[in-house]
PDB file of C-alpha atoms in Angstrom:
ATOM      1  CA  MET A 124       5.789 -24.564 -43.282  1.00 75.00           C
ATOM      2  CA  GLU A 125       2.674 -25.024 -41.145  1.00 86.00           C
ATOM      3  CA  ALA A 126       4.556 -27.294 -38.760  1.00 86.00           C
ATOM      4  CA  ALA A 127       7.197 -24.590 -38.218  1.00 87.00           C
ATOM      5  CA  ILE A 128       4.492 -22.046 -37.366  1.00 90.00           C
ATOM      6  CA  ILE A 129       2.836 -24.443 -34.910  1.00 91.00           C
ATOM      7  CA  ILE A 130       6.165 -25.275 -33.258  1.00 91.00           C
ATOM      8  CA  THR A 131       7.021 -21.548 -33.010  1.00 91.00           C
ATOM      9  CA  ALA A 132       3.608 -20.825 -31.428  1.00 90.00           C
ATOM     10  CA  ILE A 133       4.125 -23.611 -28.885  1.00 92.00           C
ATOM     11  CA  PHE A 134       7.565 -22.261 -27.982  1.00 90.00           C
ATOM     12  CA  GLN A 135       6.114 -18.758 -27.582  1.00 92.00           C
ATOM     13  CA  LEU A 136       3.456 -20.088 -25.218  1.00 91.00           C
ATOM     14  CA  ILE A 137       6.095 -21.912 -23.186  1.00 91.00           C
ATOM     15  CA  LEU A 138       8.199 -18.746 -23.058  1.00 90.00           C
ATOM     16  CA  LEU A 139       5.169 -16.712 -21.948  1.00 87.00           C
ATOM     17  CA  ALA A 140       4.476 -19.184 -19.146  1.00 87.00           C
ATOM     18  CA  LYS A 141       8.109 -19.025 -17.985  1.00 85.00           C
ATOM     19  CA  ILE A 142       8.125 -15.209 -17.986  1.00 84.00           C
ATOM     20  CA  TRP A 143       4.823 -15.151 -16.099  1.00 82.00           C
ATOM     21  CA  GLN A 144       6.256 -17.454 -13.433  1.00 82.00           C
ATOM     22  CA  MET A 145       9.383 -15.295 -13.125  1.00 78.00           C
ATOM     23  CA  THR A 146       7.174 -12.216 -12.615  1.00 75.00           C
ATOM     24  CA  ASN A 147       5.374 -13.958  -9.772  1.00 73.00           C
ATOM     25  CA  ASP A 148       8.723 -14.939  -8.273  1.00 74.00           C
ATOM     26  CA  VAL A 149       9.909 -11.317  -8.407  1.00 73.00           C
ATOM     27  CA  SER A 150       6.775 -10.049  -6.650  1.00 72.00           C
ATOM     28  CA  HIS A 151       7.227 -12.729  -3.950  1.00 73.00           C
ATOM     29  CA  ILE A 152      10.867 -11.728  -3.480  1.00 76.00           C
ATOM     30  CA  LYS A 153       9.883  -8.043  -3.295  1.00 75.00           C
ATOM     31  CA  LYS A 154       7.321  -8.768  -0.567  1.00 72.00           C
ATOM     32  CA  SER A 155       9.928 -10.747   1.373  1.00 71.00           C
ATOM     33  CA  LEU A 156      12.418  -7.897   1.124  1.00 72.00           C
ATOM     34  CA  ASP A 157       9.808  -5.401   2.320  1.00 69.00           C
ATOM     35  CA  VAL A 158       9.237  -7.540   5.423  1.00 65.00           C
ATOM     36  CA  VAL A 159      12.981  -7.712   6.122  1.00 67.00           C
ATOM     37  CA  GLN A 160      13.412  -3.951   5.641  1.00 75.00           C
ATOM     38  CA  VAL A 161      10.584  -3.225   8.082  1.00 73.00           C
ATOM     39  CA  GLN A 162      12.332  -5.223  10.804  1.00 76.00           C
ATOM     40  CA  PHE A 163      15.300  -2.837  10.743  1.00 80.00           C
ATOM     41  CA  LEU A 164      13.291   0.400  10.952  1.00 85.00           C
ATOM     42  CA  SER A 165      13.183   2.414  14.153  1.00 90.00           C
ATOM     43  CA  GLU A 166       9.824   3.296  15.705  1.00 92.00           C
ATOM     44  CA  LYS A 167       9.903   6.687  14.001  1.00 93.00           C
ATOM     45  CA  GLY A 168      10.842   5.036  10.696  1.00 92.00           C
ATOM     46  CA  LYS A 169       7.921   2.623  10.971  1.00 93.00           C
ATOM     47  CA  ILE A 170       5.509   5.468  11.721  1.00 95.00           C
ATOM     48  CA  THR A 171       6.822   7.454   8.766  1.00 94.00           C
ATOM     49  CA  ALA A 172       6.496   4.436   6.446  1.00 91.00           C
ATOM     50  CA  ILE A 173       2.913   3.782   7.587  1.00 95.00           C
ATOM     51  CA  ASP A 174       1.999   7.463   7.191  1.00 96.00           C
ATOM     52  CA  GLU A 175       3.417   7.511   3.650  1.00 94.00           C
ATOM     53  CA  LYS A 176       1.549   4.376   2.661  1.00 93.00           C
ATOM     54  CA  VAL A 177      -1.768   5.556   4.128  1.00 96.00           C
ATOM     55  CA  SER A 178      -1.509   9.093   2.736  1.00 96.00           C
ATOM     56  CA  GLU A 179      -0.796   7.719  -0.742  1.00 94.00           C
ATOM     57  CA  HIS A 180      -3.791   5.394  -0.408  1.00 95.00           C
ATOM     58  CA  LEU A 181      -6.014   8.287   0.681  1.00 96.00           C
ATOM     59  CA  LYS A 182      -4.814  10.462  -2.213  1.00 95.00           C
ATOM     60  CA  VAL A 183      -5.495   7.782  -4.812  1.00 94.00           C
ATOM     61  CA  TRP A 184      -8.685   6.152  -3.536  1.00 94.00           C
ATOM     62  CA  TYR A 185     -10.381   9.011  -1.681  1.00 93.00           C
ATOM     63  CA  LYS A 186      -8.933  12.020  -3.548  1.00 93.00           C
ATOM     64  CA  VAL A 187      -7.850  13.621  -0.269  1.00 93.00           C
ATOM     65  CA  LYS A 188      -5.889  16.836  -0.876  1.00 92.00           C
ATOM     66  CA  LYS A 189      -4.306  19.498   1.282  1.00 92.00           C
ATOM     67  CA  THR A 190      -6.974  21.902   2.434  1.00 91.00           C
ATOM     68  CA  SER A 191      -7.499  24.686   4.912  1.00 91.00           C
ATOM     69  CA  ASN A 192     -11.102  23.557   5.549  1.00 92.00           C
ATOM     70  CA  SER A 193     -10.553  21.489   8.692  1.00 90.00           C
ATOM     71  CA  TYR A 194     -14.181  20.400   8.963  1.00 92.00           C
ATOM     72  CA  ALA A 195     -14.362  19.013   5.388  1.00 92.00           C
ATOM     73  CA  LEU A 196     -10.997  17.302   5.824  1.00 94.00           C
ATOM     74  CA  LYS A 197     -12.062  15.672   9.089  1.00 93.00           C
ATOM     75  CA  GLU A 198     -15.335  14.466   7.526  1.00 93.00           C
ATOM     76  CA  LYS A 199     -13.524  12.976   4.520  1.00 94.00           C
ATOM     77  CA  LEU A 200     -10.919  11.268   6.689  1.00 95.00           C
ATOM     78  CA  ASP A 201     -13.547   9.949   9.119  1.00 95.00           C
ATOM     79  CA  SER A 202     -15.422   8.400   6.201  1.00 94.00           C
ATOM     80  CA  ALA A 203     -12.242   6.868   4.782  1.00 95.00           C
ATOM     81  CA  PHE A 204     -11.119   5.520   8.161  1.00 96.00           C
ATOM     82  CA  ILE A 205     -14.503   3.879   8.768  1.00 96.00           C
ATOM     83  CA  ARG A 206     -14.246   2.017   5.457  1.00 96.00           C
ATOM     84  CA  GLU A 207     -10.532   1.291   5.616  1.00 96.00           C
ATOM     85  CA  GLU A 208     -10.051   0.514   9.324  1.00 96.00           C
ATOM     86  CA  PRO A 209      -9.248  -3.196   8.773  1.00 96.00           C
ATOM     87  CA  ARG A 210      -6.742  -2.359   6.027  1.00 96.00           C
ATOM     88  CA  PHE A 211      -5.006   0.336   8.093  1.00 97.00           C
ATOM     89  CA  ASP A 212      -4.915  -1.955  11.144  1.00 96.00           C
ATOM     90  CA  LYS A 213      -3.334  -4.659   9.004  1.00 94.00           C
ATOM     91  CA  TRP A 214      -0.671  -2.241   7.742  1.00 93.00           C
ATOM     92  CA  ILE A 215       0.129  -1.113  11.268  1.00 95.00           C
ATOM     93  CA  ASP A 216       0.517  -4.784  12.288  1.00 93.00           C
ATOM     94  CA  GLN A 217       2.647  -5.551   9.220  1.00 88.00           C
ATOM     95  CA  TYR A 218       5.063  -2.812  10.227  1.00 89.00           C
ATOM     96  CA  GLY A 219       5.144  -4.104  13.797  1.00 90.00           C
ATOM     97  CA  ALA A 220       3.930  -0.780  15.162  1.00 93.00           C
ATOM     98  CA  SER A 221       0.730  -1.840  16.917  1.00 93.00           C
ATOM     99  CA  ASP A 222       2.384  -1.568  20.344  1.00 94.00           C
ATOM    100  CA  PHE A 223       3.085   2.147  19.994  1.00 95.00           C
ATOM    101  CA  TYR A 224       0.966   3.434  17.072  1.00 96.00           C
ATOM    102  CA  GLY A 225      -2.790   3.093  16.647  1.00 95.00           C
ATOM    103  CA  LEU A 226      -5.587   4.241  14.386  1.00 95.00           C
ATOM    104  CA  ASP A 227      -6.208   7.413  16.384  1.00 95.00           C
ATOM    105  CA  ASP A 228      -2.542   8.358  16.066  1.00 96.00           C
ATOM    106  CA  LEU A 229      -2.692   7.604  12.354  1.00 96.00           C
ATOM    107  CA  LYS A 230      -5.835   9.681  11.857  1.00 95.00           C
ATOM    108  CA  ASN A 231      -4.308  12.643  13.711  1.00 95.00           C
ATOM    109  CA  SER A 232      -1.177  12.328  11.604  1.00 96.00           C
ATOM    110  CA  MET A 233      -3.251  12.354   8.408  1.00 96.00           C
ATOM    111  CA  ILE A 234      -5.168  15.434   9.568  1.00 95.00           C
ATOM    112  CA  GLU A 235      -1.861  17.233  10.129  1.00 94.00           C
ATOM    113  CA  ARG A 236      -0.458  16.010   6.825  1.00 95.00           C
ATOM    114  CA  PHE A 237      -3.412  17.179   4.716  1.00 95.00           C
ATOM    115  CA  ARG A 238      -4.066  20.447   6.570  1.00 92.00           C
ATOM    116  CA  LYS A 239      -2.632  23.536   4.861  1.00 80.00           C
TER     117      LYS A 239
END
C-alpha cells in the first residue's frame, strides 16, 4: 500500500514538471507570435498598440485616471515617465516604431488620452 502511494506521488511530481514545462513553452510561443504580429502592423497600428500598452501600465502601476486637472495629470505623467523611460523606450523599439514615434510623442498621446 505504501509503495503505491509513493509511486503515485512520484508520477504526480513528474506530471507537474511536464505541465510546468508546457506552460513555459506556451509563454515562449505567445511572445514569438506577438513579435510576428507587430511586423505586420502599419505605423498607426504600432502607435495605437504602444499607446494601449503604456496607458494600461500607467493605470495599473501609477493609478492614472481621466481628469480635467491638466496640471495634476502632467505632474503625474512626468513622474511616471521619468521612472519608466527605459521601459517605454524598450517597448517603442520592440514595436519597431523608434524611427517615427518617440517618448515626447508618447507623453503627449497619454496626456490627450487621460484628459477629460
